C-alpha positions as a LaTeX table, in Angstrom:
\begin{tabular}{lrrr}
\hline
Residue & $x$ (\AA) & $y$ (\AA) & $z$ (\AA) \\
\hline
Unk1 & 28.71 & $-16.15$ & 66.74 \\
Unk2 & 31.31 & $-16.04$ & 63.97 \\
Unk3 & 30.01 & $-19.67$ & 62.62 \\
Unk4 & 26.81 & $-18.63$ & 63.07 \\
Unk5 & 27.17 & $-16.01$ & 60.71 \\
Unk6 & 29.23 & $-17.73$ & 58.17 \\
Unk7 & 26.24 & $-20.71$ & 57.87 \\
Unk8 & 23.77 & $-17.88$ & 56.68 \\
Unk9 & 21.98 & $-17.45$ & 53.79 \\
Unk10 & 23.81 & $-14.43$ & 51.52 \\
Unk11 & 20.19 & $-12.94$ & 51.52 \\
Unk12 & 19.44 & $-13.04$ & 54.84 \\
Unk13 & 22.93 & $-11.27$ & 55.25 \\
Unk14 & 22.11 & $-8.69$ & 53.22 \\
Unk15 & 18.72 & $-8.24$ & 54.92 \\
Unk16 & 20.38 & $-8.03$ & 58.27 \\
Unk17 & 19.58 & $-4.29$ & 60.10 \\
Unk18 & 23.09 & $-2.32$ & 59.86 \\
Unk19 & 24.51 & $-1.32$ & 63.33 \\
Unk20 & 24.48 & 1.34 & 64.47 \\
Unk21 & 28.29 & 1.30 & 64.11 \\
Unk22 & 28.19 & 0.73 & 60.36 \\
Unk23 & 25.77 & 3.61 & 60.16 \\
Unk24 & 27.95 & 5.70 & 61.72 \\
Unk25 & 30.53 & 4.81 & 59.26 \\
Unk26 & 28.19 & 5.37 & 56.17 \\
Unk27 & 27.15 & 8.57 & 57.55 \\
Unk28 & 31.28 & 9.69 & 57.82 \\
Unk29 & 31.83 & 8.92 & 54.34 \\
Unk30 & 28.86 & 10.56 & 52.99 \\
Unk31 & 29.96 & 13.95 & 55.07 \\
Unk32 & 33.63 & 13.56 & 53.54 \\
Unk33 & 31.70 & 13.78 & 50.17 \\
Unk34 & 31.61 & 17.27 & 48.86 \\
Unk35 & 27.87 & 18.28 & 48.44 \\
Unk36 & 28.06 & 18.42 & 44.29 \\
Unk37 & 28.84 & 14.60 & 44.67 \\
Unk38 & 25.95 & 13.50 & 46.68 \\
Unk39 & 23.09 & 11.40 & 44.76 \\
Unk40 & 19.64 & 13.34 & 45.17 \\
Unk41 & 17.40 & 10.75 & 46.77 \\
Unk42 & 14.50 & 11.68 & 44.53 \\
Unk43 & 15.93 & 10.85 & 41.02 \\
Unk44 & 15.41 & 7.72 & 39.74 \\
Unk45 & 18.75 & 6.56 & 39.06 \\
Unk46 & 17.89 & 3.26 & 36.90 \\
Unk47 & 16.51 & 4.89 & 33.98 \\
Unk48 & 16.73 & 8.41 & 31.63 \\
Unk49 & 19.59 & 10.61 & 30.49 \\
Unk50 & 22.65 & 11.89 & 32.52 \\
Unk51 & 25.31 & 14.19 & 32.31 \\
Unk52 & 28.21 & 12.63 & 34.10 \\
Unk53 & 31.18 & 14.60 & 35.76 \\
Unk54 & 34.61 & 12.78 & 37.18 \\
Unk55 & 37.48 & 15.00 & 37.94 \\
Unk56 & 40.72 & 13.60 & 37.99 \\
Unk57 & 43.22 & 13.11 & 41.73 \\
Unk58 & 44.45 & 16.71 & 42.64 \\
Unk59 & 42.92 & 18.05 & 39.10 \\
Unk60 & 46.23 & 16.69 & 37.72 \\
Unk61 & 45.88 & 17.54 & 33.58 \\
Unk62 & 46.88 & 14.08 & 32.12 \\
Unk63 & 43.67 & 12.95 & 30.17 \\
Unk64 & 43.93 & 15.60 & 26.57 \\
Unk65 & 45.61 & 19.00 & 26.24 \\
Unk66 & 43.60 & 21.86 & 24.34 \\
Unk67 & 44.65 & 23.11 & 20.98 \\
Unk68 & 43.78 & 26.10 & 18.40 \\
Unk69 & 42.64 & 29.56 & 18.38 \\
Unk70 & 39.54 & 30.33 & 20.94 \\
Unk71 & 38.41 & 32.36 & 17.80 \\
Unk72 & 38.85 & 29.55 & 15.16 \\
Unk73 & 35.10 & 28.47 & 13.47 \\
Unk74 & 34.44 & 24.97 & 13.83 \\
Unk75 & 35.33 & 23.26 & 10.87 \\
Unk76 & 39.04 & 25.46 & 10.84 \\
Unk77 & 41.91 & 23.15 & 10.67 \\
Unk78 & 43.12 & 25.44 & 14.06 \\
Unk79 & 39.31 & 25.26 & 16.00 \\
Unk80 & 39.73 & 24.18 & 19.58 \\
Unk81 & 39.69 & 21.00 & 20.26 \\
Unk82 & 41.06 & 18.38 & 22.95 \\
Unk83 & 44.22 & 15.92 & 21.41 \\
Unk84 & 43.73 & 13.11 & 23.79 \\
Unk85 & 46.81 & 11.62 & 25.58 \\
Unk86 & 47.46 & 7.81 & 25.72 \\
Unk87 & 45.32 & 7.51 & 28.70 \\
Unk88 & 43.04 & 10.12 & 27.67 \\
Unk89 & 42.83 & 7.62 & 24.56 \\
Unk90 & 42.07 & 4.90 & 26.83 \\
Unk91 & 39.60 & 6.60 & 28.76 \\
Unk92 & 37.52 & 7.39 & 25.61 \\
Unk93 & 37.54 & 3.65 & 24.93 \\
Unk94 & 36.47 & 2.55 & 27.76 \\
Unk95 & 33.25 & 4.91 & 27.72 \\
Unk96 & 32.82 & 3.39 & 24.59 \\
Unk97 & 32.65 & $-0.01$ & 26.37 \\
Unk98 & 30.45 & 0.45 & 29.06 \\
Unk99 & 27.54 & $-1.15$ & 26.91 \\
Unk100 & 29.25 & $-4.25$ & 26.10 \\
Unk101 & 28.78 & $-5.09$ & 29.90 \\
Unk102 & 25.81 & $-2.83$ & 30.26 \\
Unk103 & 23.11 & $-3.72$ & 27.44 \\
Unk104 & 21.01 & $-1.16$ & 28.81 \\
Unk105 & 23.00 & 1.68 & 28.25 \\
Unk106 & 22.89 & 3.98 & 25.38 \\
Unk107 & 26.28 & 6.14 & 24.82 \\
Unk108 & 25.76 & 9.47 & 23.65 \\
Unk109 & 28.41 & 12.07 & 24.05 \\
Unk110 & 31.73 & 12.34 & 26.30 \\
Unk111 & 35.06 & 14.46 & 26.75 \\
Unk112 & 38.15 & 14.37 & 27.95 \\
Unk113 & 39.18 & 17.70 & 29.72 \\
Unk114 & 42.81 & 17.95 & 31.12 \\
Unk115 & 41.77 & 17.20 & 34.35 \\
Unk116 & 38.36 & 16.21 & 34.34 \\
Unk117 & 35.72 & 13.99 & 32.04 \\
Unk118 & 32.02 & 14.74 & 31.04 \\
Unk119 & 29.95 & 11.62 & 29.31 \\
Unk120 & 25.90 & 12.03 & 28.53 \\
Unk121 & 24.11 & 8.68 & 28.37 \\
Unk122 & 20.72 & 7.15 & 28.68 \\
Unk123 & 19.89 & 4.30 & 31.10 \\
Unk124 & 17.06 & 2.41 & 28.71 \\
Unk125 & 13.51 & 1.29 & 29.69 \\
Unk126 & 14.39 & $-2.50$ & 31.92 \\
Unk127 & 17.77 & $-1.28$ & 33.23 \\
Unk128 & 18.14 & $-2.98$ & 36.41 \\
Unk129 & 21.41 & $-1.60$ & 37.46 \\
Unk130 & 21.61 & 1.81 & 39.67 \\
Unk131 & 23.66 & 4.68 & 37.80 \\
Unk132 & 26.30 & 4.58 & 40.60 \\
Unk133 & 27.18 & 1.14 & 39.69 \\
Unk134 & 27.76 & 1.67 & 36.28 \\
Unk135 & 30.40 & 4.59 & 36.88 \\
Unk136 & 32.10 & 2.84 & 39.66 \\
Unk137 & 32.92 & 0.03 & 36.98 \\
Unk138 & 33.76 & 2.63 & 34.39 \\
Unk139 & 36.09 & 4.17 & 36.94 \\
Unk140 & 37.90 & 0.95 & 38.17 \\
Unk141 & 38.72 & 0.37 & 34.30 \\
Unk142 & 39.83 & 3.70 & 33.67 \\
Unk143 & 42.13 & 3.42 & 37.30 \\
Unk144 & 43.64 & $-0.27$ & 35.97 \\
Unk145 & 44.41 & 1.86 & 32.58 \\
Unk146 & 45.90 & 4.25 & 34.53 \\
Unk147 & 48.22 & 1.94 & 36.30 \\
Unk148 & 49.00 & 0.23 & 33.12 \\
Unk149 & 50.16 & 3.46 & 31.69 \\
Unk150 & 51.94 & 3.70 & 34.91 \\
Unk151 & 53.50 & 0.32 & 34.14 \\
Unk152 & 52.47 & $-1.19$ & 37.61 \\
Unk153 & 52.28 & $-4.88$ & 37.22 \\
Unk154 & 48.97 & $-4.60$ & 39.75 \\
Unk155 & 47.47 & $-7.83$ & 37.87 \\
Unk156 & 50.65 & $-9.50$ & 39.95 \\
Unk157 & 49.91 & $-8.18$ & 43.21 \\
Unk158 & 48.44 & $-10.21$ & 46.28 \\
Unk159 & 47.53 & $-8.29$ & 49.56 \\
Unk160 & 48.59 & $-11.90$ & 50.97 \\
Unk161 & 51.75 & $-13.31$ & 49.45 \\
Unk162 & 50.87 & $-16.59$ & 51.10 \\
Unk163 & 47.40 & $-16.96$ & 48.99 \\
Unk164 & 47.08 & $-19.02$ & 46.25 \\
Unk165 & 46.61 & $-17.22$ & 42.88 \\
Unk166 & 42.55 & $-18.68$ & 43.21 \\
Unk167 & 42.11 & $-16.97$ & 46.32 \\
Unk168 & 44.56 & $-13.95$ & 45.39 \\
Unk169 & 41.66 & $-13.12$ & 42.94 \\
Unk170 & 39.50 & $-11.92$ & 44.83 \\
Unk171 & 41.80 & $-9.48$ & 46.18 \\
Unk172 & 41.90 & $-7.90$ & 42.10 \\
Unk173 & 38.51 & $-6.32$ & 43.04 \\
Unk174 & 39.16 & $-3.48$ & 44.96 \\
Unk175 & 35.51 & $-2.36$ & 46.79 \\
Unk176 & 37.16 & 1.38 & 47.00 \\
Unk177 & 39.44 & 2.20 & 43.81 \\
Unk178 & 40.58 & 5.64 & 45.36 \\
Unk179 & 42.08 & 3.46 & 48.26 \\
Unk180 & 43.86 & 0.57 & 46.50 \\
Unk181 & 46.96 & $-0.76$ & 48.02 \\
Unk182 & 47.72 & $-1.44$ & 44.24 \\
Unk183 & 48.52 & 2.35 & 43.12 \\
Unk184 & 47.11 & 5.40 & 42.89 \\
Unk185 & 43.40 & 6.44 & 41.38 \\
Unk186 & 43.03 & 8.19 & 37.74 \\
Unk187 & 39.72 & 10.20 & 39.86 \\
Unk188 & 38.59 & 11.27 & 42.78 \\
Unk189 & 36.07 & 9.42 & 44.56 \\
Unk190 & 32.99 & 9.82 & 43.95 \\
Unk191 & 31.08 & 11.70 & 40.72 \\
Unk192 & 28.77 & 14.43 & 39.81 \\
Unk193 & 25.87 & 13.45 & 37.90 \\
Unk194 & 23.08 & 15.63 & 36.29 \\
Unk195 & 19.36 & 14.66 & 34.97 \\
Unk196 & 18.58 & 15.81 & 31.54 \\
Unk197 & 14.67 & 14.99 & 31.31 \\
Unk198 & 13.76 & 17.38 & 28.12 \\
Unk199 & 14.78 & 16.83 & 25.00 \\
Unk200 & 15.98 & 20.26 & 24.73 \\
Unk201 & 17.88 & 19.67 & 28.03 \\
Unk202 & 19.82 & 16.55 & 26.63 \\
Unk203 & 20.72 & 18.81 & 23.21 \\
Unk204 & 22.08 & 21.99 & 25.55 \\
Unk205 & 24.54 & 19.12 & 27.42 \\
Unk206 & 25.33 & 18.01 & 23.90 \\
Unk207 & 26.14 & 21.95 & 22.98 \\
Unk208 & 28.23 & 21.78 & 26.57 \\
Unk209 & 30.27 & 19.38 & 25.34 \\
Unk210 & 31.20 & 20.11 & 22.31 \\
Unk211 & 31.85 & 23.81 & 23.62 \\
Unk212 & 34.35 & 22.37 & 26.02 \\
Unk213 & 37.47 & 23.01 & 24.36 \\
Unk214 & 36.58 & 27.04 & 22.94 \\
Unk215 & 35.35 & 27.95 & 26.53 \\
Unk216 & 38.39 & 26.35 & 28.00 \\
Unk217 & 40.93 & 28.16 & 25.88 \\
Unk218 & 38.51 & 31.71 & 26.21 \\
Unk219 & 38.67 & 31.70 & 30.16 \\
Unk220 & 42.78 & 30.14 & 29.83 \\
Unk221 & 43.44 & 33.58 & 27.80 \\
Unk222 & 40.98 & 35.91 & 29.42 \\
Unk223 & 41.79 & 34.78 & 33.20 \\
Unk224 & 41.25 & 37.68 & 34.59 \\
Unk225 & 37.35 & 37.95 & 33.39 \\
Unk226 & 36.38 & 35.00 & 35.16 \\
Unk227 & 38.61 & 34.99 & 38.01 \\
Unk228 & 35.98 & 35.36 & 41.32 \\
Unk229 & 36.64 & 38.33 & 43.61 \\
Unk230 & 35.78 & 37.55 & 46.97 \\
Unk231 & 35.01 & 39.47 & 50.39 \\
Unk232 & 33.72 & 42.84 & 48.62 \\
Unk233 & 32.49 & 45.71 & 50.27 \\
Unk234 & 30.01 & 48.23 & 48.31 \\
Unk235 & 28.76 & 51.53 & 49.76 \\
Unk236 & 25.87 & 51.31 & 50.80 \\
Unk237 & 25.40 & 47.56 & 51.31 \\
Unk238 & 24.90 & 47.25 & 55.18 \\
Unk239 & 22.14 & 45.14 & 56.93 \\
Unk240 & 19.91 & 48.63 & 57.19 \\
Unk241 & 20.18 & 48.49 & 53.56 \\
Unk242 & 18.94 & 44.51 & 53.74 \\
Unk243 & 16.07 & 45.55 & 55.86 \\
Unk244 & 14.77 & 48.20 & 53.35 \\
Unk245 & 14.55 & 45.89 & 51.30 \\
Unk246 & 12.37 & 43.78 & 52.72 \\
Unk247 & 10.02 & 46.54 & 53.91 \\
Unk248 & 9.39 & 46.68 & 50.12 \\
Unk249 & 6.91 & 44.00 & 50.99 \\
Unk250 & 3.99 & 45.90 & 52.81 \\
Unk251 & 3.90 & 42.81 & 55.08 \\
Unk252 & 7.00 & 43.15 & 56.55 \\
Unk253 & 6.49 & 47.02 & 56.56 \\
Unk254 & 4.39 & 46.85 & 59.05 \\
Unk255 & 5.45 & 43.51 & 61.62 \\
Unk256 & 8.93 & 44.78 & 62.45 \\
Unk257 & 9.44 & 41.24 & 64.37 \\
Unk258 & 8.58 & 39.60 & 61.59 \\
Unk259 & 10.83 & 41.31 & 59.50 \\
Unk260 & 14.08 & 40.87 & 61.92 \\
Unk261 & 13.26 & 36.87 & 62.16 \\
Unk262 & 13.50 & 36.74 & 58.62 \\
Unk263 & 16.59 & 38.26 & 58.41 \\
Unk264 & 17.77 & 36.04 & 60.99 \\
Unk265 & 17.05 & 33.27 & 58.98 \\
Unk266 & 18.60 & 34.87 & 55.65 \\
Unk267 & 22.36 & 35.65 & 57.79 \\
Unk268 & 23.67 & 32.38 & 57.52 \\
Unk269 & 23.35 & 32.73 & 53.80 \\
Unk270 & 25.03 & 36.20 & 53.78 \\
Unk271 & 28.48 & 36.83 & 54.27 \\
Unk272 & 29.36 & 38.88 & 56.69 \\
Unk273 & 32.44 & 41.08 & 57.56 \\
Unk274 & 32.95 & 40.76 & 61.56 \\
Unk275 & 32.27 & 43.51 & 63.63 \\
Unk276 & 35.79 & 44.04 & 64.96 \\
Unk277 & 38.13 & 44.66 & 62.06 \\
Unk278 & 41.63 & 46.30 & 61.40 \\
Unk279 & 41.74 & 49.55 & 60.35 \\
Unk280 & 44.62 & 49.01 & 57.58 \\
Unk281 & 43.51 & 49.50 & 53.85 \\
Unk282 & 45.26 & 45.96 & 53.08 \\
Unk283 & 42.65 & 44.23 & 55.13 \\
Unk284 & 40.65 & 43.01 & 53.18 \\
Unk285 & 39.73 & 43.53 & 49.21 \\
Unk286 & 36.92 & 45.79 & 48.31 \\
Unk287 & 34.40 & 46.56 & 45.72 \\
Unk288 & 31.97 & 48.78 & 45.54 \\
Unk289 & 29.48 & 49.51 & 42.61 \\
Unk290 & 32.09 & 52.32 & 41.65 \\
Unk291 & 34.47 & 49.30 & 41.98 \\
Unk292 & 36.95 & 51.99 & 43.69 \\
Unk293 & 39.21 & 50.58 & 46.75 \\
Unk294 & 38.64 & 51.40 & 50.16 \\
Unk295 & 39.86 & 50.79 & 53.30 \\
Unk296 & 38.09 & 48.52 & 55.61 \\
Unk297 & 35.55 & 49.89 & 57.72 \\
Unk298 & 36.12 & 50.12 & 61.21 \\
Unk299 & 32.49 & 50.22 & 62.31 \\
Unk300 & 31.22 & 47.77 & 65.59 \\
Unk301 & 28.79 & 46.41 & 63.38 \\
Unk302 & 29.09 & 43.45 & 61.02 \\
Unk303 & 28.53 & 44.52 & 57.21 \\
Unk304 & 27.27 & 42.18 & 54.50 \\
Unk305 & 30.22 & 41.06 & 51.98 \\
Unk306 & 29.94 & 40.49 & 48.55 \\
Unk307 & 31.53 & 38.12 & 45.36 \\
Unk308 & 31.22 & 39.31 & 41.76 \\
Unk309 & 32.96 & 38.02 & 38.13 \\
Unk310 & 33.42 & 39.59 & 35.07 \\
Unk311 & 34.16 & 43.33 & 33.99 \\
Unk312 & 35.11 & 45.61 & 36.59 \\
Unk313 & 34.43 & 48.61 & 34.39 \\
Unk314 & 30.52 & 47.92 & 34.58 \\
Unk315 & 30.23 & 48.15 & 38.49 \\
Unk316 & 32.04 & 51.88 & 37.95 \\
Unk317 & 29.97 & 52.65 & 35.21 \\
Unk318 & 28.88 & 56.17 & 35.28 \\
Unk319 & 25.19 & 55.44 & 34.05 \\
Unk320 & 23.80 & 52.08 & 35.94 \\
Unk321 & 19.87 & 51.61 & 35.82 \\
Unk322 & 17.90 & 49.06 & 37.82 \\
Unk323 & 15.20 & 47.02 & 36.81 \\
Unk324 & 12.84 & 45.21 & 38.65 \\
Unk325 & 9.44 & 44.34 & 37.10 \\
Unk326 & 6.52 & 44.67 & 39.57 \\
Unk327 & 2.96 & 42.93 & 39.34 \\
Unk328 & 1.63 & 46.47 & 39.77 \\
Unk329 & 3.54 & 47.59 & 36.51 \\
Unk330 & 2.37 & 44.53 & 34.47 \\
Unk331 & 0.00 & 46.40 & 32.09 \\
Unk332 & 2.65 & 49.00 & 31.13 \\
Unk333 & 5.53 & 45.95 & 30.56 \\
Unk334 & 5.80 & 46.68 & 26.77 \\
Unk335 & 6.76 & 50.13 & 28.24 \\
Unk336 & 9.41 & 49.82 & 30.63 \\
Unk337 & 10.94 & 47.50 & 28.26 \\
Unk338 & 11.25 & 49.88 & 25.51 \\
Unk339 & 12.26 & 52.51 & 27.97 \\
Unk340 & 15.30 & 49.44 & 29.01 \\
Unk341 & 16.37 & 48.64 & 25.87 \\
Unk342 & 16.76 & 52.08 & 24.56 \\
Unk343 & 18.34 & 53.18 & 27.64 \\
Unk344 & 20.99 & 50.35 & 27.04 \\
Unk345 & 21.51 & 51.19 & 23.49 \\
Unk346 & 22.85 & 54.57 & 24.67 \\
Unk347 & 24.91 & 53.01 & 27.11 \\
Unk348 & 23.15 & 52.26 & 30.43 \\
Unk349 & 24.40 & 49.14 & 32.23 \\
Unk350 & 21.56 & 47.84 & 32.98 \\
Unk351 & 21.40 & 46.21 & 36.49 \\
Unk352 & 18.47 & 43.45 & 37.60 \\
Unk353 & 17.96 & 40.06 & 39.12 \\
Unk354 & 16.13 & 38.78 & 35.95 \\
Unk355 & 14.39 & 36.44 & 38.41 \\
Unk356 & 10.54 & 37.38 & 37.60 \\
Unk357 & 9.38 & 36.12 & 34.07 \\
Unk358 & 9.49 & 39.83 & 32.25 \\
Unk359 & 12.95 & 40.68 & 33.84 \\
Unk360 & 14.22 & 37.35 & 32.03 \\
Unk361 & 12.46 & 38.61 & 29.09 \\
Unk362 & 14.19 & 41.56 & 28.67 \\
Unk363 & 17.60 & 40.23 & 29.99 \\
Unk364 & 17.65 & 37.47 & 26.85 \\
Unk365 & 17.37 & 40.73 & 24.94 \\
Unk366 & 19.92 & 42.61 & 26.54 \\
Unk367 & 22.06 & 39.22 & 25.62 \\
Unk368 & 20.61 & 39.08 & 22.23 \\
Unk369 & 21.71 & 42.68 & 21.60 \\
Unk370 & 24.85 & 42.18 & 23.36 \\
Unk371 & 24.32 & 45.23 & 25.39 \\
Unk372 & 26.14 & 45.42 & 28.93 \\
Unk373 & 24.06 & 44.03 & 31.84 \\
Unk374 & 25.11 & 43.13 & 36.02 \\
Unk375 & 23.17 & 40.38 & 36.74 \\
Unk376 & 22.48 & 39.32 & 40.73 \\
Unk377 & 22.67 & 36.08 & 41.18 \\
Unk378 & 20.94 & 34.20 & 43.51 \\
Unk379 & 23.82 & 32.15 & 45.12 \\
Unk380 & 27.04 & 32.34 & 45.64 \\
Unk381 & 30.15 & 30.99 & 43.46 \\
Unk382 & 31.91 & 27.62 & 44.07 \\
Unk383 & 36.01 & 27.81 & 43.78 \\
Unk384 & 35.66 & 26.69 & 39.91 \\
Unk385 & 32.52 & 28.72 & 38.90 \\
Unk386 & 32.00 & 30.19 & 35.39 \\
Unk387 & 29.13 & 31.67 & 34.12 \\
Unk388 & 27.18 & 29.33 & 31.55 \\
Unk389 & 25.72 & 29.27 & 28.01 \\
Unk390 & 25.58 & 32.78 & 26.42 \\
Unk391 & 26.69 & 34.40 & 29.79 \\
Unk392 & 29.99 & 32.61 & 29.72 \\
Unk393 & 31.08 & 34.65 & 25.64 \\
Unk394 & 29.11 & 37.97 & 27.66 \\
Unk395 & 31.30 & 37.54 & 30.44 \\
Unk396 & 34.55 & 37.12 & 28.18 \\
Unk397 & 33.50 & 40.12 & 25.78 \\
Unk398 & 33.40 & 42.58 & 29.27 \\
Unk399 & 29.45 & 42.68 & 28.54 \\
Unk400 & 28.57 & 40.96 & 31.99 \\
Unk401 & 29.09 & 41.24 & 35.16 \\
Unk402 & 27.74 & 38.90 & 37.92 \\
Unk403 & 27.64 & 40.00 & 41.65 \\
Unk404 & 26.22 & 37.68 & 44.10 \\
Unk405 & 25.43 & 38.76 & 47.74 \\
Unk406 & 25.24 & 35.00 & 49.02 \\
Unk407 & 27.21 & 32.41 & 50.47 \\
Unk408 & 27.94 & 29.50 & 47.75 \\
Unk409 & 25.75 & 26.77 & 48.51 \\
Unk410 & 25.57 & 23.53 & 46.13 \\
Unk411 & 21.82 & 23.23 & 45.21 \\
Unk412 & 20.50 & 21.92 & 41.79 \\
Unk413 & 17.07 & 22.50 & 42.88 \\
Unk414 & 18.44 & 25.87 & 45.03 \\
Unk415 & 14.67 & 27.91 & 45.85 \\
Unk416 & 14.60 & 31.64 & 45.13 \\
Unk417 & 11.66 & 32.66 & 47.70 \\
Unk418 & 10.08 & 36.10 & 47.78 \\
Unk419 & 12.23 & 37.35 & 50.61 \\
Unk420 & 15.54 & 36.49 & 48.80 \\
Unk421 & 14.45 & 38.36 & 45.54 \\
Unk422 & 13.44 & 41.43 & 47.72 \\
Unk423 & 17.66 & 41.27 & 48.81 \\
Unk424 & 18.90 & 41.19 & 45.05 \\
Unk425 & 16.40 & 43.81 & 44.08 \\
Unk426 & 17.63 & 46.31 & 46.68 \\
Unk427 & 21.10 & 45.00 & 45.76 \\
Unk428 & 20.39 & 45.99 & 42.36 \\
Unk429 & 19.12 & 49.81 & 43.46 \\
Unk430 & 22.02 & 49.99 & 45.55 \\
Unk431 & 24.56 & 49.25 & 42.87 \\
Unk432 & 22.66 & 51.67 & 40.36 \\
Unk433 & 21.97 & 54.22 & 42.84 \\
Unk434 & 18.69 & 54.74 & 41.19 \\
Unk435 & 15.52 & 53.85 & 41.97 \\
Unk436 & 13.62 & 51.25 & 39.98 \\
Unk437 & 10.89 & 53.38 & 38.73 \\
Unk438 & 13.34 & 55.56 & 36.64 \\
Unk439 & 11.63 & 54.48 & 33.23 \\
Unk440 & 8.41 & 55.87 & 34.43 \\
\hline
\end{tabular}
């Protein structure tokens, strides 16, 4: 069997059915992936713009080290930026390479973070090469830098001492880089990649990037405005609560079976509190839209949890006001968001989803007027989350607050269907302790 296979065509190899034991084995590596590494089967991967993401081995800082004020305009001698180390240096170059071996690749933008590296490029029109091979390659080189700076003579080394140095060769190519018998890996295995497909897409990743070094030093000083507070309780928040919510849709008003499959279906997303719990104060951490400690409930039934970052003044607030923008209230929009705005120029916190069209309206104005705002999000946060764009300075400048009654899931594409906005609209009544037809 073993000579058969060894007098067969390479192609006919390669178009050999996997077993079902090598399945098995491609299906355990893809589950030790996290999920924000896995390629999305639908993107075409040979051609466009994208925004890649490697994070160094244990998130060790060794590629740059921030400098300057977080304050500092851009062209101050003391604005933020990254001073590169030497392999931080040599990482830079070797992004700079990748289209000396890959024609087809247009550089754009890239960064060295302490511990992790974002590069934009553009795969041309004729690229034949898949994405994934490109960054593996870029990786290897930036791992064989890494042992140079390490001064590990791994050009030297031979898995088999007995091989000639011909045959020894082929042992230089490592098929996994993170597993090298060689030395350790500059990143971890495997990479995050995101599609830019507008033109105004590609320029907000360039904005990202260049932003890297402020936002860094701004959450670095402010620490405690973007640190994520888990396992919250709110008054009021139970899974009676959840249901009146969705008997806000007349459907589910009226097919109570209905209404308790869907919630079914929505508690895996929702984190719970378990239904037998300790008594003690110090059980678990607490917020409420007061955000006022206190002790754990001792009730038989499980109660819905919650995560929030940002200001803890907003949730206690004295004056919170909802708003949710109905279909029915469409013709009286310019209305309600007057009645909003001025509400939040006299010093509402103004509390919403900003999922429908007009919320997001008026939410870009709340931002624009950098008036104070609790946005519900519709997922969860990962252990390294921080709010984005204009929500990240909000969030530092105690104007934002976001509260999330979900589980953190890793979705680009995550859908927001009608039954999850009727959750973080009751949320958002709940944490105002109004109801959302105050303005009328």
């Amino acid at each position: 069997m073993t000579r058969f296979l060894v007098s067969l065509p390479i192609k006919k190899l390669r178009n050999m059915p996997l077993t079902p034991e090598q399945l098995a084995k491609i299906a355990q590596k893809d589950a030790a992936l996290p999920a924000a590494l896995k390629r999305n089967a639908t993107t075409n991967y040979y051609e466009g713009y994208f925004f890649i993401t490697l994070n160094t081995r244990n998130y060790a800082p060794i590629l740059s080290f921030i400098t300057g004020r977080p304050d500092a305009p851009d062209d101050a001698p003391d604005a933020p930026a990254c001073e590169y180390t030497e392999l931080g240096r040599k990482v830079m170059a070797v992004w700079q390479s990748v289209p000396r071996f890959h024609p087809q690749v247009e550089i754009i933008a890239a960064e060295a973070m302490p511990d992790h590296f974002h590069g934009l490029l553009r795969l041309l029109p004729g690229n034949r090469k898949h994405l994934g091979r490109m960054v593996n390659g870029f990786m290897i080189a930036c791992t064989h830098d890494y042992w140079d700076t390490l001064d590990i003579k791994w050009r030297d080394m031979k898995k088999d001492p007995n091989k000639s140095d011909r045959d020894a060769s082929r042992d230089w190519y490592d098929r996994d880089h993170t597993c090298s018998f060689r030395g350790p890996s500059l990143f971890v295995r495997g990479y995050n990649d995101m599609e830019a497909v507008t033109p105004e897409q590609v320029q907000t990743k360039l904005r990202y990037i260049r932003e890297q070094a402020r936002r860094a030093l701004i959450k670095g000083t402010l620490r405690d405005r973007f640190l994520v507070h888990r396992s919250c309780t709110a008054r009021g928040w139970t899974l009676d609560t959840i249901r009146r919510g969705l008997r806000a849709d007349r459907f589910y008003a009226h097919n109570p079976d209905r209404l308790e499959h869907i919630l079914r279906s929505l508690l895996p997303r929702i984190p719970m509190l378990p239904a037998i719990v300790s008594a003690s104060p110090t059980a678990s951490s607490s917020a409420s839209p007061t955000a006022s400690p206190t002790a754990s409930p001792s009730a038989s039934s499980p109660k819905p949890l919650l995560s929030y970052v940002g200001c803890n003044a907003l949730l206690s607030a004295e004056r919170k006001l909802p708003l949710v923008c109905h279909r029915s209230d469409a013709p009286f929009f310019e209305r309600q968001r007057d009645a909003v705005l001025r509400a939040a120029r006299e010093g509402a916190v103004i509390v919403s989803a900003f999922v429908s069209p007009k919320e997001r309206e008026i939410g870009r104005l709340l931002l624009m007027e950098q008036l104070p705002v609790i946005e519900v999000c519709d997922n969860g946060f990962g252990d390294r989350y921080k709010p984005s764009g204009k929500s990240f300075y909000a969030c530092a400048e105690n104007r934002l607050v976001q509260i999330s009654p979900w589980n953190y899931e890793y979705c680009p594409d995550l859908a927001v269907n009608r039954e999850v906005c009727l959750v973080m609209n009751e949320l958002a009544r709940v944490i105002a302790g109004v109801v959302d037809g105050w303005w009328k």
